Amino acid sequence: MAKTHILGYPRIGAQRELKRAQEAYWKGEIDQQALLAAGSQVRSQNWRAQQAAGLALTTVGDFAWYDQVLNHSLMFGVIPERFTEGAADNKLDQYFRLARGRAPSGEPVAANAMTKWFDTNYHYLVPEFTADQVFNLDAEWLLAEVKEAQSLGHNAKPVVIGPLTYLWLGRGVDDALGLLPKLLSCYTQLLEQLAGAAAQWVQIDEPILGLDLPPEWREAFAPAYHTLAKASGSKLLLASYFSPLRENLPLAFSLPVEGVHIDAVRAPEEVALAAAALCDDQLLSVGVVNGRNVWKTDLARWQQELAPLAEKLGDRLWLSASCSLLHSPVDLATETKLAEVEKQKLAYSRQKLDELNTLQQALNPGAAILPAIGKTESRSEAEVRAELDNTWRTLKYPERAKVQQERWQLPLLPTTTIGSFPQTDVLRQVRKQFRNQEISAQDYDAHLRAEIAEAIRRQEILGLDVLVHGEAERNDMVEYFGEQLDGFIHTGNGWVQSYGSRCVKPPIIAGDISRPNPMTVQWSEYAQSLSKKPVKGMLTGPVTILNWSFPREDVPRAVSCQQIARALREEVLDLEAAGIGIIQIDEPALREGVPLRVSGHNDYFAWAVGCFRYTCSEVKAETQIHTHMCYSNFNSIMDAIVALDADVITIESARSDLRLLQAFSEGERAGEQGGYPNEIGPGIYDIHSPNVPERAELVARTRELLEVIPKEKLWINPDCGLKTRNWAEVGAALLNMVEAARTVRAETSR
Ligand code: GLN
Ligand code: ZN
């Protein structure tokens, strides 16, 4: 009979208990004892849930006080020099110093960098290596958790990140692979200690097996795993997820491990290949329940597909979720906001455990056939592509630029901001009162108008050239649109960890998307009525809305994206008709959707870029389209960014050096020769810091920018939206920015 297990469970707690405890501890409201108790509570609940659902093994080691990669850095002693000075007086505080640069004890220090975990919206802390890196094993926490689980009666299966993936994720050395021999001795000790703790199985995650690996990385697997296998007294389950194994599939199964897990959601075609590659003494774990989404699994399909395999492999077939459930919300039973008919279609982590159990039963000989999940009718992807490819603005950028300049008469180095202004406590308060129906829609409206008027007044005084309305009406740049579009549903408790104690609650795309009413027009129109200067309309782009939502599983993502694009296109045209002549369509998540395998890039960019263009392909030449993106590595997606053909792009670059800009300025900016052919506003100061940039600093920065970007094409702006700052900081920083632009403008002629 097939067995069941999972690769990991969310650690935030069903009511985000861990988040609350972490934040209370950081603020000094509770002591470490209380925090430790909250963590142990979450762990035991998670373990009990797995046991209650009849899972054969209970996964341990997926818990983290901040991040699982950081757990490993601490376990291997990968602690950069700067943390030894002013060290905290206990291990947990030292861990928080690495994670966030500060903790209740110890001196403040620059934290480890954070970046996205593969193609998810989860952020991990990047290991910082040095050329003479020393690794020292300290597995105290992990061993204690294994014992804790065992003492509660669980058959604990510890999970660790594999040595190659761990090295791959780090930075600081050119040859991370060169550190492997030293690191392996930590792993062999670790495996000995886990076997000593009576762990029958150890799960080793090597998700990089789903990437296009350089040959030397592929070749490093076999020797490394032979070393590990020799040391291990436990059986090893090698797990890969998020992406097909493809050319690495034979490699994965040839390693001396007792089991291999594959992601059958991302690569259903690999189930048969994996079964064929499986050795007689290996087991196969198939991840059929989607760990990245909220929809119920089509168990009937898997019952049918896996039946022959279940018969052949018996208990050598393990059923699992595709990846750790870290990326799914915790428990549908805690949902208060969703209607019963909606809940019927969904499964959060807790329910996914039950799905595994149901499938296990259904694979028993003689089990009844499971009911099929109804399929929806939707347009085909081919139809979508045809529509996207159809049109583009009639004039090319150089001609559009002329018409736009005639219309706006903007000075050289025009100044603007990215969209949002401070979300003040008062504003949050009022929003909450409105949600709780404590104030009327009219009162709420009046308050938002007052906020907008105030934002316009301040910008006029500051002397900015292109104004924004400030986004006071938006709680979140995706949720705001999701709430107004048909086809989305919104959960009350569908939280997923984003990083540390931060969680996000993505909307769910539940059907075909359409726009019943204009979404932003009244606010933009009102803001524009208050000023003679142009006020930018402000929209979140289709790719970002898609990538920050839970997608449908019954239609390709491109189909939903195009539906969102059509809704935004209607909005864009309504804005234009209402006299809004500059419209910004933000795409900060364009890069997030890029497939992990290079072979998928062209296809993704074709529809993602197509959808963006579709939102604005019908606007007049004199309407200026802006876009905004905030990350700092554009090199790999430069072609796509050029293809968006926005008249102006603003990007986050304040924190990176000018090398980033080389991507935008290379060649003679002819597009084909590389570089960005249209106008560009590289953020000139970092909004993530409360520090007010000095005027002289901004002048110098602007002069530097002029060395790589022609003066006609350079915009002056902060590097992202200002909603997380307060007005005092924003006012002072923008004043310096406007003054700096004036200074440099005076020494530059047209
Ligand atoms: N217009 C948005 C804002 O200013 C952009 C946010 C973002 O880039 N993530 O808040
Ligand atoms: Zn941004």
Short mmCIF file of N, CA and C in Angstrom, two decimals, residues 465-586:
data_model
loop_
_atom_site.label_atom_id
_atom_site.label_comp_id
_atom_site.label_asym_id
_atom_site.label_seq_id
_atom_site.Cartn_x
_atom_site.Cartn_y
_atom_site.Cartn_z
N ASP A 465 7.35 67.89 -11.40
CA ASP A 465 6.84 68.16 -12.75
C ASP A 465 5.65 67.28 -13.12
N VAL A 466 5.74 66.00 -12.78
CA VAL A 466 4.62 65.10 -13.06
C VAL A 466 4.14 64.55 -11.73
N LEU A 467 2.87 64.83 -11.43
CA LEU A 467 2.35 64.51 -10.11
C LEU A 467 1.68 63.13 -10.10
N VAL A 468 1.39 62.65 -8.90
CA VAL A 468 0.62 61.42 -8.73
C VAL A 468 -0.49 61.71 -7.74
N HIS A 469 -1.52 60.85 -7.72
CA HIS A 469 -2.59 61.13 -6.76
C HIS A 469 -2.29 60.54 -5.40
N GLY A 470 -1.34 59.59 -5.33
CA GLY A 470 -0.84 59.11 -4.05
C GLY A 470 -1.36 57.76 -3.58
N GLU A 471 -2.34 57.19 -4.31
CA GLU A 471 -2.83 55.83 -4.02
C GLU A 471 -3.45 55.66 -2.63
N ALA A 472 -4.01 56.74 -2.10
CA ALA A 472 -4.61 56.65 -0.76
C ALA A 472 -5.72 55.61 -0.69
N GLU A 473 -6.40 55.39 -1.81
CA GLU A 473 -7.55 54.47 -1.80
C GLU A 473 -7.13 53.01 -1.81
N ARG A 474 -5.81 52.73 -1.94
CA ARG A 474 -5.37 51.34 -2.10
C ARG A 474 -4.75 50.78 -0.83
N ASN A 475 -5.26 49.63 -0.44
CA ASN A 475 -4.64 48.90 0.65
C ASN A 475 -3.39 48.20 0.13
N ASP A 476 -3.54 47.63 -1.07
CA ASP A 476 -2.47 46.84 -1.65
C ASP A 476 -2.62 46.94 -3.17
N MET A 477 -1.50 46.95 -3.87
CA MET A 477 -1.56 47.25 -5.31
C MET A 477 -2.20 46.13 -6.14
N VAL A 478 -2.30 44.92 -5.61
CA VAL A 478 -3.00 43.86 -6.34
C VAL A 478 -4.41 43.68 -5.79
N GLU A 479 -4.51 43.63 -4.48
CA GLU A 479 -5.82 43.41 -3.87
C GLU A 479 -6.84 44.46 -4.31
N TYR A 480 -6.38 45.71 -4.40
CA TYR A 480 -7.28 46.79 -4.78
C TYR A 480 -7.96 46.50 -6.12
N PHE A 481 -7.19 46.01 -7.08
CA PHE A 481 -7.76 45.72 -8.39
C PHE A 481 -8.56 44.42 -8.35
N GLY A 482 -8.02 43.43 -7.63
CA GLY A 482 -8.72 42.15 -7.51
C GLY A 482 -10.12 42.33 -6.95
N GLU A 483 -10.25 43.25 -6.00
CA GLU A 483 -11.55 43.46 -5.37
C GLU A 483 -12.56 44.09 -6.32
N GLN A 484 -12.06 44.77 -7.34
CA GLN A 484 -13.00 45.44 -8.24
C GLN A 484 -13.24 44.68 -9.53
N LEU A 485 -12.43 43.67 -9.78
CA LEU A 485 -12.61 42.88 -10.99
C LEU A 485 -13.48 41.67 -10.68
N ASP A 486 -14.34 41.30 -11.60
CA ASP A 486 -15.06 40.03 -11.46
C ASP A 486 -14.08 38.91 -11.77
N GLY A 487 -14.27 37.79 -11.10
CA GLY A 487 -13.41 36.63 -11.36
C GLY A 487 -12.41 36.36 -10.25
N PHE A 488 -12.27 37.31 -9.33
CA PHE A 488 -11.37 37.11 -8.18
C PHE A 488 -12.19 36.80 -6.93
N ILE A 489 -11.63 35.99 -6.04
CA ILE A 489 -12.20 35.89 -4.70
C ILE A 489 -11.12 36.22 -3.67
N HIS A 490 -11.57 36.66 -2.52
CA HIS A 490 -10.63 37.14 -1.50
C HIS A 490 -10.84 36.39 -0.20
N THR A 491 -9.76 35.93 0.36
CA THR A 491 -9.87 35.12 1.56
C THR A 491 -9.71 35.99 2.79
N GLY A 492 -10.17 35.48 3.93
CA GLY A 492 -9.97 36.20 5.18
C GLY A 492 -8.69 35.73 5.87
N ASN A 493 -8.30 34.49 5.59
CA ASN A 493 -7.18 33.94 6.34
C ASN A 493 -6.21 33.13 5.47
N GLY A 494 -6.19 33.47 4.19
CA GLY A 494 -5.32 32.73 3.27
C GLY A 494 -3.89 33.24 3.28
N TRP A 495 -3.30 33.35 4.47
CA TRP A 495 -1.96 33.93 4.59
C TRP A 495 -0.87 32.95 4.22
N VAL A 496 0.15 33.47 3.55
CA VAL A 496 1.32 32.67 3.20
C VAL A 496 2.55 33.49 3.59
N GLN A 497 3.55 32.81 4.14
CA GLN A 497 4.76 33.53 4.57
C GLN A 497 5.49 34.12 3.36
N SER A 498 5.87 35.37 3.48
CA SER A 498 6.66 36.00 2.42
C SER A 498 8.12 36.08 2.85
N TYR A 499 8.36 36.58 4.06
CA TYR A 499 9.68 36.49 4.67
C TYR A 499 9.54 36.80 6.15
N GLY A 500 10.37 36.16 6.97
CA GLY A 500 10.34 36.43 8.40
C GLY A 500 8.93 36.35 8.95
N SER A 501 8.50 37.45 9.56
CA SER A 501 7.15 37.44 10.12
C SER A 501 6.13 38.01 9.13
N ARG A 502 6.61 38.37 7.94
CA ARG A 502 5.72 38.98 6.95
C ARG A 502 4.97 37.93 6.15
N CYS A 503 3.64 38.11 6.06
CA CYS A 503 2.81 37.19 5.30
C CYS A 503 2.04 37.98 4.25
N VAL A 504 1.66 37.32 3.18
CA VAL A 504 0.82 37.95 2.17
C VAL A 504 -0.45 37.12 2.03
N LYS A 505 -1.50 37.77 1.53
CA LYS A 505 -2.78 37.10 1.37
C LYS A 505 -3.22 37.29 -0.09
N PRO A 506 -2.67 36.47 -0.99
CA PRO A 506 -2.94 36.70 -2.41
C PRO A 506 -4.41 36.46 -2.73
N PRO A 507 -4.98 37.28 -3.63
CA PRO A 507 -6.33 36.99 -4.10
C PRO A 507 -6.31 35.70 -4.93
N ILE A 508 -7.47 35.12 -5.12
CA ILE A 508 -7.57 33.88 -5.90
C ILE A 508 -8.29 34.18 -7.21
N ILE A 509 -7.69 33.79 -8.31
CA ILE A 509 -8.39 33.91 -9.59
C ILE A 509 -9.29 32.69 -9.72
N ALA A 510 -10.60 32.96 -9.68
CA ALA A 510 -11.53 31.84 -9.56
C ALA A 510 -12.37 31.64 -10.82
N GLY A 511 -12.24 32.54 -11.77
CA GLY A 511 -13.05 32.40 -12.98
C GLY A 511 -12.57 33.38 -14.03
N ASP A 512 -13.39 33.57 -15.08
CA ASP A 512 -13.02 34.53 -16.11
C ASP A 512 -13.06 35.93 -15.52
N ILE A 513 -12.09 36.74 -15.93
CA ILE A 513 -11.95 38.07 -15.33
C ILE A 513 -12.54 39.14 -16.24
N SER A 514 -13.27 40.04 -15.62
CA SER A 514 -13.78 41.19 -16.39
C SER A 514 -13.93 42.38 -15.45
N ARG A 515 -14.12 43.54 -16.07
CA ARG A 515 -14.18 44.78 -15.29
C ARG A 515 -15.60 45.32 -15.33
N PRO A 516 -16.36 45.16 -14.27
CA PRO A 516 -17.73 45.67 -14.31
C PRO A 516 -17.79 47.19 -14.35
N ASN A 517 -16.85 47.87 -13.69
CA ASN A 517 -16.89 49.33 -13.59
C ASN A 517 -15.47 49.88 -13.63
N PRO A 518 -15.34 51.17 -13.97
CA PRO A 518 -14.02 51.80 -13.86
C PRO A 518 -13.49 51.65 -12.43
N MET A 519 -12.18 51.54 -12.29
CA MET A 519 -11.60 51.21 -10.98
C MET A 519 -10.85 52.37 -10.35
N THR A 520 -10.23 53.21 -11.19
CA THR A 520 -9.37 54.26 -10.65
C THR A 520 -9.73 55.64 -11.20
N VAL A 521 -10.65 55.66 -12.16
CA VAL A 521 -10.87 56.88 -12.92
C VAL A 521 -11.29 58.05 -12.04
N GLN A 522 -12.24 57.80 -11.12
CA GLN A 522 -12.72 58.93 -10.32
C GLN A 522 -11.59 59.57 -9.50
N TRP A 523 -10.67 58.75 -9.00
CA TRP A 523 -9.59 59.31 -8.17
C TRP A 523 -8.60 60.11 -9.03
N SER A 524 -8.25 59.55 -10.17
CA SER A 524 -7.31 60.26 -11.04
C SER A 524 -7.91 61.54 -11.58
N GLU A 525 -9.17 61.44 -11.94
CA GLU A 525 -9.86 62.61 -12.49
C GLU A 525 -9.91 63.73 -11.45
N TYR A 526 -10.24 63.35 -10.23
CA TYR A 526 -10.31 64.33 -9.16
C TYR A 526 -8.93 64.96 -8.94
N ALA A 527 -7.91 64.13 -8.88
CA ALA A 527 -6.56 64.65 -8.64
C ALA A 527 -6.15 65.60 -9.77
N GLN A 528 -6.46 65.21 -11.01
CA GLN A 528 -6.08 66.05 -12.15
C GLN A 528 -6.82 67.39 -12.11
N SER A 529 -8.05 67.38 -11.57
CA SER A 529 -8.83 68.62 -11.53
C SER A 529 -8.20 69.65 -10.59
N LEU A 530 -7.29 69.19 -9.74
CA LEU A 530 -6.69 70.09 -8.76
C LEU A 530 -5.39 70.72 -9.22
N SER A 531 -4.91 70.30 -10.40
CA SER A 531 -3.60 70.80 -10.82
C SER A 531 -3.54 71.03 -12.33
N LYS A 532 -2.73 72.01 -12.72
CA LYS A 532 -2.50 72.24 -14.14
C LYS A 532 -1.41 71.32 -14.65
N LYS A 533 -0.61 70.81 -13.72
CA LYS A 533 0.45 69.88 -14.12
C LYS A 533 -0.16 68.51 -14.40
N PRO A 534 0.53 67.69 -15.20
CA PRO A 534 -0.02 66.35 -15.44
C PRO A 534 0.00 65.50 -14.17
N VAL A 535 -1.09 64.80 -13.93
CA VAL A 535 -1.14 63.82 -12.83
C VAL A 535 -1.20 62.43 -13.48
N LYS A 536 -0.26 61.60 -13.11
CA LYS A 536 -0.19 60.25 -13.71
C LYS A 536 -1.33 59.38 -13.23
N GLY A 537 -2.00 58.69 -14.16
CA GLY A 537 -2.90 57.61 -13.77
C GLY A 537 -2.03 56.44 -13.32
N MET A 538 -2.56 55.60 -12.45
CA MET A 538 -1.70 54.61 -11.80
C MET A 538 -2.38 53.24 -11.75
N LEU A 539 -1.82 52.28 -12.49
CA LEU A 539 -2.43 50.95 -12.54
C LEU A 539 -1.39 49.87 -12.24
N THR A 540 -1.86 48.75 -11.72
CA THR A 540 -0.97 47.60 -11.58
C THR A 540 -1.13 46.77 -12.85
N GLY A 541 -0.02 46.35 -13.41
CA GLY A 541 -0.04 45.66 -14.69
C GLY A 541 -0.57 44.23 -14.61
N PRO A 542 -0.96 43.68 -15.76
CA PRO A 542 -1.59 42.35 -15.78
C PRO A 542 -0.68 41.23 -15.28
N VAL A 543 0.60 41.31 -15.61
CA VAL A 543 1.50 40.22 -15.24
C VAL A 543 1.71 40.22 -13.72
N THR A 544 1.78 41.42 -13.15
CA THR A 544 1.96 41.52 -11.70
C THR A 544 0.70 41.06 -10.97
N ILE A 545 -0.45 41.44 -11.46
CA ILE A 545 -1.69 40.98 -10.82
C ILE A 545 -1.74 39.45 -10.87
N LEU A 546 -1.39 38.89 -12.02
CA LEU A 546 -1.40 37.42 -12.14
C LEU A 546 -0.38 36.78 -11.21
N ASN A 547 0.84 37.27 -11.24
CA ASN A 547 1.91 36.62 -10.48
C ASN A 547 1.75 36.76 -8.97
N TRP A 548 1.00 37.73 -8.53
CA TRP A 548 0.78 37.89 -7.10
C TRP A 548 -0.60 37.39 -6.66
N SER A 549 -1.21 36.55 -7.51
CA SER A 549 -2.48 35.92 -7.14
C SER A 549 -2.31 34.41 -7.19
N PHE A 550 -3.25 33.67 -6.59
CA PHE A 550 -3.30 32.23 -6.83
C PHE A 550 -4.00 32.02 -8.17
N PRO A 551 -3.34 31.39 -9.14
CA PRO A 551 -3.95 31.28 -10.46
C PRO A 551 -4.96 30.12 -10.55
N ARG A 552 -5.77 30.15 -11.58
CA ARG A 552 -6.63 29.01 -11.89
C ARG A 552 -5.75 27.85 -12.33
N GLU A 553 -6.30 26.65 -12.20
CA GLU A 553 -5.55 25.50 -12.70
C GLU A 553 -6.22 24.90 -13.92
N ASP A 554 -7.41 25.41 -14.24
CA ASP A 554 -8.14 24.82 -15.36
C ASP A 554 -7.87 25.55 -16.67
N VAL A 555 -7.18 26.68 -16.63
CA VAL A 555 -6.77 27.35 -17.87
C VAL A 555 -5.31 27.76 -17.72
N PRO A 556 -4.59 27.90 -18.83
CA PRO A 556 -3.20 28.36 -18.74
C PRO A 556 -3.14 29.77 -18.15
N ARG A 557 -2.03 30.10 -17.51
CA ARG A 557 -1.88 31.43 -16.91
C ARG A 557 -2.01 32.54 -17.94
N ALA A 558 -1.56 32.24 -19.17
CA ALA A 558 -1.63 33.26 -20.23
C ALA A 558 -3.06 33.70 -20.47
N VAL A 559 -3.99 32.77 -20.32
CA VAL A 559 -5.40 33.10 -20.57
C VAL A 559 -5.89 34.09 -19.52
N SER A 560 -5.61 33.81 -18.25
CA SER A 560 -6.04 34.73 -17.20
C SER A 560 -5.35 36.08 -17.35
N CYS A 561 -4.09 36.04 -17.73
CA CYS A 561 -3.34 37.29 -17.86
C CYS A 561 -3.96 38.16 -18.95
N GLN A 562 -4.35 37.52 -20.02
CA GLN A 562 -4.94 38.29 -21.10
C GLN A 562 -6.29 38.87 -20.69
N GLN A 563 -7.03 38.11 -19.87
CA GLN A 563 -8.31 38.65 -19.40
C GLN A 563 -8.08 39.86 -18.50
N ILE A 564 -7.08 39.79 -17.66
CA ILE A 564 -6.76 40.95 -16.81
C ILE A 564 -6.33 42.12 -17.70
N ALA A 565 -5.52 41.79 -18.71
CA ALA A 565 -5.04 42.83 -19.62
C ALA A 565 -6.21 43.52 -20.31
N ARG A 566 -7.22 42.73 -20.67
CA ARG A 566 -8.36 43.35 -21.35
C ARG A 566 -9.08 44.30 -20.40
N ALA A 567 -9.22 43.90 -19.15
CA ALA A 567 -9.88 44.76 -18.17
C ALA A 567 -9.07 46.05 -17.96
N LEU A 568 -7.76 45.92 -17.91
CA LEU A 568 -6.92 47.10 -17.71
C LEU A 568 -6.93 48.00 -18.94
N ARG A 569 -7.05 47.37 -20.09
CA ARG A 569 -7.11 48.15 -21.34
C ARG A 569 -8.34 49.05 -21.32
N GLU A 570 -9.45 48.50 -20.85
CA GLU A 570 -10.66 49.33 -20.74
C GLU A 570 -10.41 50.48 -19.77
N GLU A 571 -9.70 50.19 -18.69
CA GLU A 571 -9.41 51.21 -17.69
C GLU A 571 -8.51 52.30 -18.28
N VAL A 572 -7.50 51.86 -19.01
CA VAL A 572 -6.56 52.80 -19.63
C VAL A 572 -7.32 53.74 -20.57
N LEU A 573 -8.20 53.17 -21.38
CA LEU A 573 -8.94 54.00 -22.33
C LEU A 573 -9.90 54.95 -21.61
N ASP A 574 -10.48 54.50 -20.52
CA ASP A 574 -11.35 55.38 -19.73
C ASP A 574 -10.55 56.52 -19.10
N LEU A 575 -9.36 56.18 -18.63
CA LEU A 575 -8.50 57.24 -18.05
C LEU A 575 -8.16 58.27 -19.11
N GLU A 576 -7.78 57.75 -20.27
CA GLU A 576 -7.42 58.66 -21.36
C GLU A 576 -8.59 59.57 -21.72
N ALA A 577 -9.77 58.96 -21.82
CA ALA A 577 -10.96 59.74 -22.18
C ALA A 577 -11.27 60.78 -21.10
N ALA A 578 -10.90 60.49 -19.86
CA ALA A 578 -11.17 61.43 -18.77
C ALA A 578 -10.09 62.51 -18.68
N GLY A 579 -9.17 62.52 -19.64
CA GLY A 579 -8.18 63.58 -19.68
C GLY A 579 -6.87 63.25 -18.98
N ILE A 580 -6.69 62.02 -18.58
CA ILE A 580 -5.42 61.63 -17.95
C ILE A 580 -4.45 61.29 -19.08
N GLY A 581 -3.43 62.09 -19.22
CA GLY A 581 -2.56 61.98 -20.39
C GLY A 581 -1.27 61.20 -20.14
N ILE A 582 -0.99 60.90 -18.87
CA ILE A 582 0.18 60.07 -18.54
C ILE A 582 -0.33 58.93 -17.67
N ILE A 583 -0.07 57.71 -18.09
CA ILE A 583 -0.59 56.56 -17.35
C ILE A 583 0.55 55.60 -17.06
N GLN A 584 0.72 55.26 -15.79
CA GLN A 584 1.77 54.33 -15.39
C GLN A 584 1.17 52.95 -15.13
N ILE A 585 1.77 51.94 -15.72
CA ILE A 585 1.29 50.56 -15.52
C ILE A 585 2.44 49.79 -14.89
N ASP A 586 2.33 49.56 -13.58
CA ASP A 586 3.43 48.95 -12.82
C ASP A 586 3.57 47.46 -13.12
#
